[in-house]
Amino acid sequence: MNRVKDKAEKSGYTIPLSMIAEPGQLPMNDILQGILLLMGVLGVLSLFLSVFLVVNTVSALLTQQRRQIGVMKAVGGSTLQIMGMYLVMVLAYGGMALLIAIPLGVYGARWLSAALAGYFNFELHAMEAPPRTFLIQTAVGLILPVLASLVPFISSLRISAAEAMSSYTMGRGRFGGNVIDRLLSGANLWFARGFSVRSMLLSVRNTFRNKGRLTLTLITLTLGSATFISVFNIRASLSSTVEDMIKWFNCDTMLTFDRTYRADKVQLEALSIPGVTKTDVWIQLPTRFVRGDESESGMIYLFAPTVHAESLIVSPSIAEGRWLAPGDENAVVVPSAFLQDEPELELGGDIVLKIDGKEHTFKIVGTFKGMAFLPIVYANYEYITKITNRIGEADALMVAMEAHDAAYVDSVTRTLEERFERVGIKVSMLTTINLERRDAEASFDVLVALLLTMAILLALVGGLGLMGTMSINVLERTREIGVLRAIGASNRGVAFVFIREGVVIGLMSWAMGAVFAIPMSQGLNRALGQAVMGVPLTYSFSMPGLWLWLLIVILLSVLASFIPARNASRLTVREVLAYE
């Protein structure tokens, strides 16, 4: 490969990029593995939340059928026999879920594969799922629900027949036994005397009656909350990272020419355009790193900007070391990921670069955050033009303008291009900072959309868990509902007791999720940043994501509590007092 590149370059051709594929690995495999790692983490979280959903659902079923369980025990049914009957039911539900999940999984995999293919800019002609995928899916769909349901089965089926047939034994909540309960007691809330908040206090106190069930519900909703907020944090961190990289260029437009031209002529022509306030030139060359064993790396972009006090290119986000200084000769700044990929290189050490077929030794004075798949090194313009016999020449121009809005920048950029064409300077490529920012953010939109989709699914799982919890609460407090109705509580009043209870749980999960989202998003930022850039992303906490999730969790809590609350409000006094 090196001989082919040398021969092509000696013939006058410039090789802009060369990649040597590793056997058995896809191009950009590191980035793909990073994305799959994030999705795998979210998938495991989804599976984890599903376990709690099964526990809540089975608990609700056992609560509803506790008298029937007591009758079966009274006529001689053993705990194992009753448990076996319920386990068969769980297996049946698992089988029916698989019949729905497998086709949906295949469809989702096709959609996801197509989305990732578009993200990496290639077409997907066929997709085949390995057989072990369906085996794993079947095992998870059948075995995991059974294992999860053992928890409520063991705790609920060990009671005696007398306890099971007692109408209210399983519905008792233990309240008032600890400091939290006493603080929530209306007798200790001084403001309860001045405001009509009895129904609100009832909802809050009922929330803490069964702390084990509350814990399970909060775990599901908190994980969903933390994941949703973390996805928005990742999106904000990606935007912050892109913005940090854009800030390297303190200009509005960058132009690249087909060859080198006199730098003073290029700048003079640009400054003659109305609206242009400042210009800077640089030179860019293809180079390769020569390793100690004489092998060579793929193509590396060598950017040589002018470095001075008012330079239009500023120091990038330096990870270690320093940025270029005026007067630096053989100094270079390299991406952090480059040092990770090339173990023989280190900060402060030497690096041999082949430029125009000749080897030159440089010293690594700093590292910066950059794309792992786009190796770039920076060196001083004056030194590079001297060793390449291009003194006073440039093949790239940065332009700063009076105004920075997109319409103004585009207009002046078109005028620049026309001016250069008239004077015989051919522009091979031009871009604006606004366009670079938009393209960089758009390149992450697919990834963010995938993560957000999985976060929404996790939130729905948490909502279903809350609905199951509220259903159990309604069943356990049926006679209490009758007492409320007997003393004059309206349908709306009864319903709002349970809706408020659901909202209280939702708000608690939002607060805890916001706290857990910080370490979760930091971990995901590190994983994604290492895969894409070789360094963690610039961390940013998304306040819009936090408040958006607050609105969503309130709405989700109301919807999850609505059906159980409506069922409770429809019960008459006679029905609830005669409830068994």
Short mmCIF file of C-alpha atoms in Angstrom, two decimals, residues 233-425:
data_model
loop_
_atom_site.label_atom_id
_atom_site.label_comp_id
_atom_site.label_asym_id
_atom_site.label_seq_id
_atom_site.Cartn_x
_atom_site.Cartn_y
_atom_site.Cartn_z
CA ASN A 233 -27.96 15.56 28.04
CA ILE A 234 -26.11 13.60 25.35
CA ARG A 235 -27.76 15.73 22.67
CA ALA A 236 -26.76 18.90 24.53
CA SER A 237 -23.23 17.54 25.02
CA LEU A 238 -22.92 16.76 21.31
CA SER A 239 -24.04 20.30 20.49
CA SER A 240 -21.56 21.73 23.02
CA THR A 241 -18.77 19.62 21.56
CA VAL A 242 -19.60 20.75 18.04
CA GLU A 243 -19.75 24.37 19.23
CA ASP A 244 -16.35 24.00 20.88
CA MET A 245 -14.90 22.69 17.63
CA ILE A 246 -16.56 25.47 15.61
CA LYS A 247 -15.01 28.04 17.95
CA TRP A 248 -11.60 26.95 16.72
CA PHE A 249 -12.34 29.03 13.63
CA ASN A 250 -13.00 32.66 14.49
CA CYS A 251 -14.26 33.34 10.98
CA ASP A 252 -17.42 33.12 8.87
CA THR A 253 -16.24 31.47 5.63
CA MET A 254 -13.41 29.15 4.64
CA LEU A 255 -12.27 28.76 1.03
CA THR A 256 -9.92 26.14 -0.40
CA PHE A 257 -8.20 26.69 -3.75
CA ASP A 258 -7.22 24.19 -6.42
CA ARG A 259 -3.51 24.94 -5.82
CA THR A 260 -1.31 27.38 -3.95
CA TYR A 261 -1.45 31.09 -4.81
CA ARG A 262 0.42 34.12 -3.53
CA ALA A 263 -0.91 34.71 -0.03
CA ASP A 264 -0.75 38.51 -0.26
CA LYS A 265 -2.71 38.53 -3.53
CA VAL A 266 -5.41 36.24 -2.14
CA GLN A 267 -5.84 38.39 0.96
CA LEU A 268 -5.83 41.65 -1.01
CA GLU A 269 -8.60 40.43 -3.32
CA ALA A 270 -10.70 39.24 -0.38
CA LEU A 271 -10.30 42.48 1.60
CA SER A 272 -11.52 44.47 -1.40
CA ILE A 273 -15.00 42.91 -1.02
CA PRO A 274 -17.46 45.05 1.00
CA GLY A 275 -18.32 43.35 4.28
CA VAL A 276 -15.00 41.51 4.67
CA THR A 277 -13.20 42.73 7.77
CA LYS A 278 -10.30 40.33 8.19
CA THR A 279 -8.57 37.43 6.46
CA ASP A 280 -6.02 34.77 7.31
CA VAL A 281 -4.27 32.25 5.09
CA TRP A 282 -3.07 28.76 5.75
CA ILE A 283 -1.81 25.79 3.85
CA GLN A 284 -2.99 22.19 4.00
CA LEU A 285 -1.05 19.16 2.85
CA PRO A 286 -1.50 15.40 2.84
CA THR A 287 1.00 13.64 5.07
CA ARG A 288 1.57 10.25 6.65
CA PHE A 289 3.06 9.16 9.95
CA VAL A 290 6.16 6.99 9.54
CA ARG A 291 6.36 4.41 12.31
CA GLY A 292 9.52 3.03 13.84
CA ASP A 293 9.27 -0.14 11.74
CA GLU A 294 9.14 2.01 8.56
CA SER A 295 5.45 1.26 8.01
CA GLU A 296 3.19 4.22 7.35
CA SER A 297 -0.21 5.29 8.57
CA GLY A 298 -3.13 6.30 6.43
CA MET A 299 -3.41 9.84 5.16
CA ILE A 300 -3.32 12.61 7.76
CA TYR A 301 -4.46 16.16 7.07
CA LEU A 302 -1.69 18.63 7.92
CA PHE A 303 -3.19 22.07 8.54
CA ALA A 304 -0.71 24.92 8.86
CA PRO A 305 -2.47 28.13 9.96
CA THR A 306 -0.82 31.45 10.61
CA VAL A 307 -0.35 31.78 14.36
CA HIS A 308 -0.36 35.31 15.77
CA ALA A 309 -2.21 37.41 18.33
CA GLU A 310 -5.17 38.17 16.04
CA SER A 311 -5.30 34.86 14.18
CA LEU A 312 -8.69 33.75 12.88
CA ILE A 313 -7.97 30.22 14.05
CA VAL A 314 -7.92 29.92 17.80
CA SER A 315 -6.70 27.16 20.04
CA PRO A 316 -8.93 24.07 19.82
CA SER A 317 -10.08 22.26 22.95
CA ILE A 318 -6.68 21.22 24.22
CA ALA A 319 -6.77 17.93 26.10
CA GLU A 320 -3.10 17.90 27.11
CA GLY A 321 -0.11 20.12 26.49
CA ARG A 322 -0.49 23.43 24.66
CA TRP A 323 -1.47 25.06 21.38
CA LEU A 324 0.97 26.32 18.75
CA ALA A 325 2.88 29.49 19.59
CA PRO A 326 4.31 32.12 17.22
CA GLY A 327 7.83 31.12 16.30
CA ASP A 328 7.25 27.37 16.75
CA GLU A 329 9.14 25.46 14.10
CA ASN A 330 8.89 21.71 14.33
CA ALA A 331 5.96 21.67 16.77
CA VAL A 332 2.68 19.89 16.03
CA VAL A 333 -0.63 19.43 17.85
CA VAL A 334 -2.38 16.09 17.23
CA PRO A 335 -5.77 14.55 18.13
CA SER A 336 -5.98 12.65 21.41
CA ALA A 337 -7.34 9.63 19.55
CA PHE A 338 -4.23 9.56 17.37
CA LEU A 339 -2.00 8.90 20.39
CA GLN A 340 -4.33 6.11 21.48
CA ASP A 341 -4.19 4.49 18.04
CA GLU A 342 -0.39 4.83 17.78
CA PRO A 343 1.11 3.51 21.05
CA GLU A 344 4.67 4.56 20.16
CA LEU A 345 3.66 8.24 20.17
CA GLU A 346 3.40 10.32 23.33
CA LEU A 347 3.02 13.93 24.38
CA GLY A 348 6.42 15.62 24.26
CA GLY A 349 7.82 12.90 22.00
CA ASP A 350 8.83 12.99 18.35
CA ILE A 351 6.70 12.14 15.35
CA VAL A 352 8.01 11.58 11.82
CA LEU A 353 5.73 12.87 9.06
CA LYS A 354 6.24 12.26 5.35
CA ILE A 355 5.44 15.46 3.41
CA ASP A 356 5.90 15.60 -0.37
CA GLY A 357 7.80 12.33 -0.19
CA LYS A 358 10.31 13.59 2.40
CA GLU A 359 10.44 12.71 6.07
CA HIS A 360 10.42 15.48 8.67
CA THR A 361 10.66 15.12 12.44
CA PHE A 362 8.29 17.12 14.65
CA LYS A 363 7.70 17.35 18.40
CA ILE A 364 4.19 16.76 19.79
CA VAL A 365 3.49 19.76 22.03
CA GLY A 366 -0.24 19.22 22.58
CA THR A 367 -3.32 17.09 21.94
CA PHE A 368 -6.86 18.22 21.18
CA LYS A 369 -10.35 16.78 20.94
CA GLY A 370 -11.04 15.67 17.40
CA MET A 371 -12.85 13.06 15.36
CA ALA A 372 -11.21 9.66 15.65
CA PHE A 373 -11.90 8.83 12.00
CA LEU A 374 -10.57 12.20 10.69
CA PRO A 375 -6.88 12.51 11.71
CA ILE A 376 -5.68 16.13 11.62
CA VAL A 377 -2.39 17.62 12.82
CA TYR A 378 -1.64 21.32 13.18
CA ALA A 379 1.73 22.95 12.55
CA ASN A 380 3.01 26.51 12.12
CA TYR A 381 2.39 28.09 8.69
CA GLU A 382 5.80 29.78 8.44
CA TYR A 383 7.70 26.59 9.23
CA ILE A 384 5.71 24.34 6.90
CA THR A 385 5.96 26.75 3.95
CA LYS A 386 9.71 26.96 4.55
CA ILE A 387 10.40 23.21 4.55
CA THR A 388 8.11 22.63 1.54
CA ASN A 389 9.41 25.56 -0.53
CA ARG A 390 6.04 27.32 -0.46
CA ILE A 391 7.08 30.53 1.31
CA GLY A 392 4.48 33.26 0.84
CA GLU A 393 1.94 30.86 -0.69
CA ALA A 394 -1.41 29.60 0.53
CA ASP A 395 -4.14 27.25 -0.65
CA ALA A 396 -6.81 28.12 1.92
CA LEU A 397 -8.35 31.35 3.18
CA MET A 398 -10.41 32.22 6.25
CA VAL A 399 -12.64 35.27 6.07
CA ALA A 400 -14.31 37.23 8.88
CA MET A 401 -17.26 39.51 8.07
CA GLU A 402 -19.13 42.45 9.56
CA ALA A 403 -22.33 40.49 10.19
CA HIS A 404 -22.67 36.82 11.00
CA ASP A 405 -26.23 35.87 10.07
CA ALA A 406 -26.58 33.11 7.49
CA ALA A 407 -28.11 35.26 4.73
CA TYR A 408 -25.39 37.93 4.95
CA VAL A 409 -22.55 35.41 5.10
CA ASP A 410 -23.92 33.48 2.10
CA SER A 411 -24.24 36.68 0.06
CA VAL A 412 -20.68 37.86 0.76
CA THR A 413 -19.34 34.34 0.16
CA ARG A 414 -20.91 34.25 -3.32
CA THR A 415 -19.34 37.64 -4.07
CA LEU A 416 -15.96 36.32 -2.93
CA GLU A 417 -16.21 33.28 -5.17
CA GLU A 418 -17.15 35.42 -8.18
CA ARG A 419 -14.28 37.83 -7.47
CA PHE A 420 -11.70 35.05 -7.29
CA GLU A 421 -13.03 33.51 -10.50
CA ARG A 422 -12.60 36.83 -12.33
CA VAL A 423 -8.95 37.19 -11.25
CA GLY A 424 -8.04 33.59 -12.11
CA ILE A 425 -8.05 32.08 -8.62
#
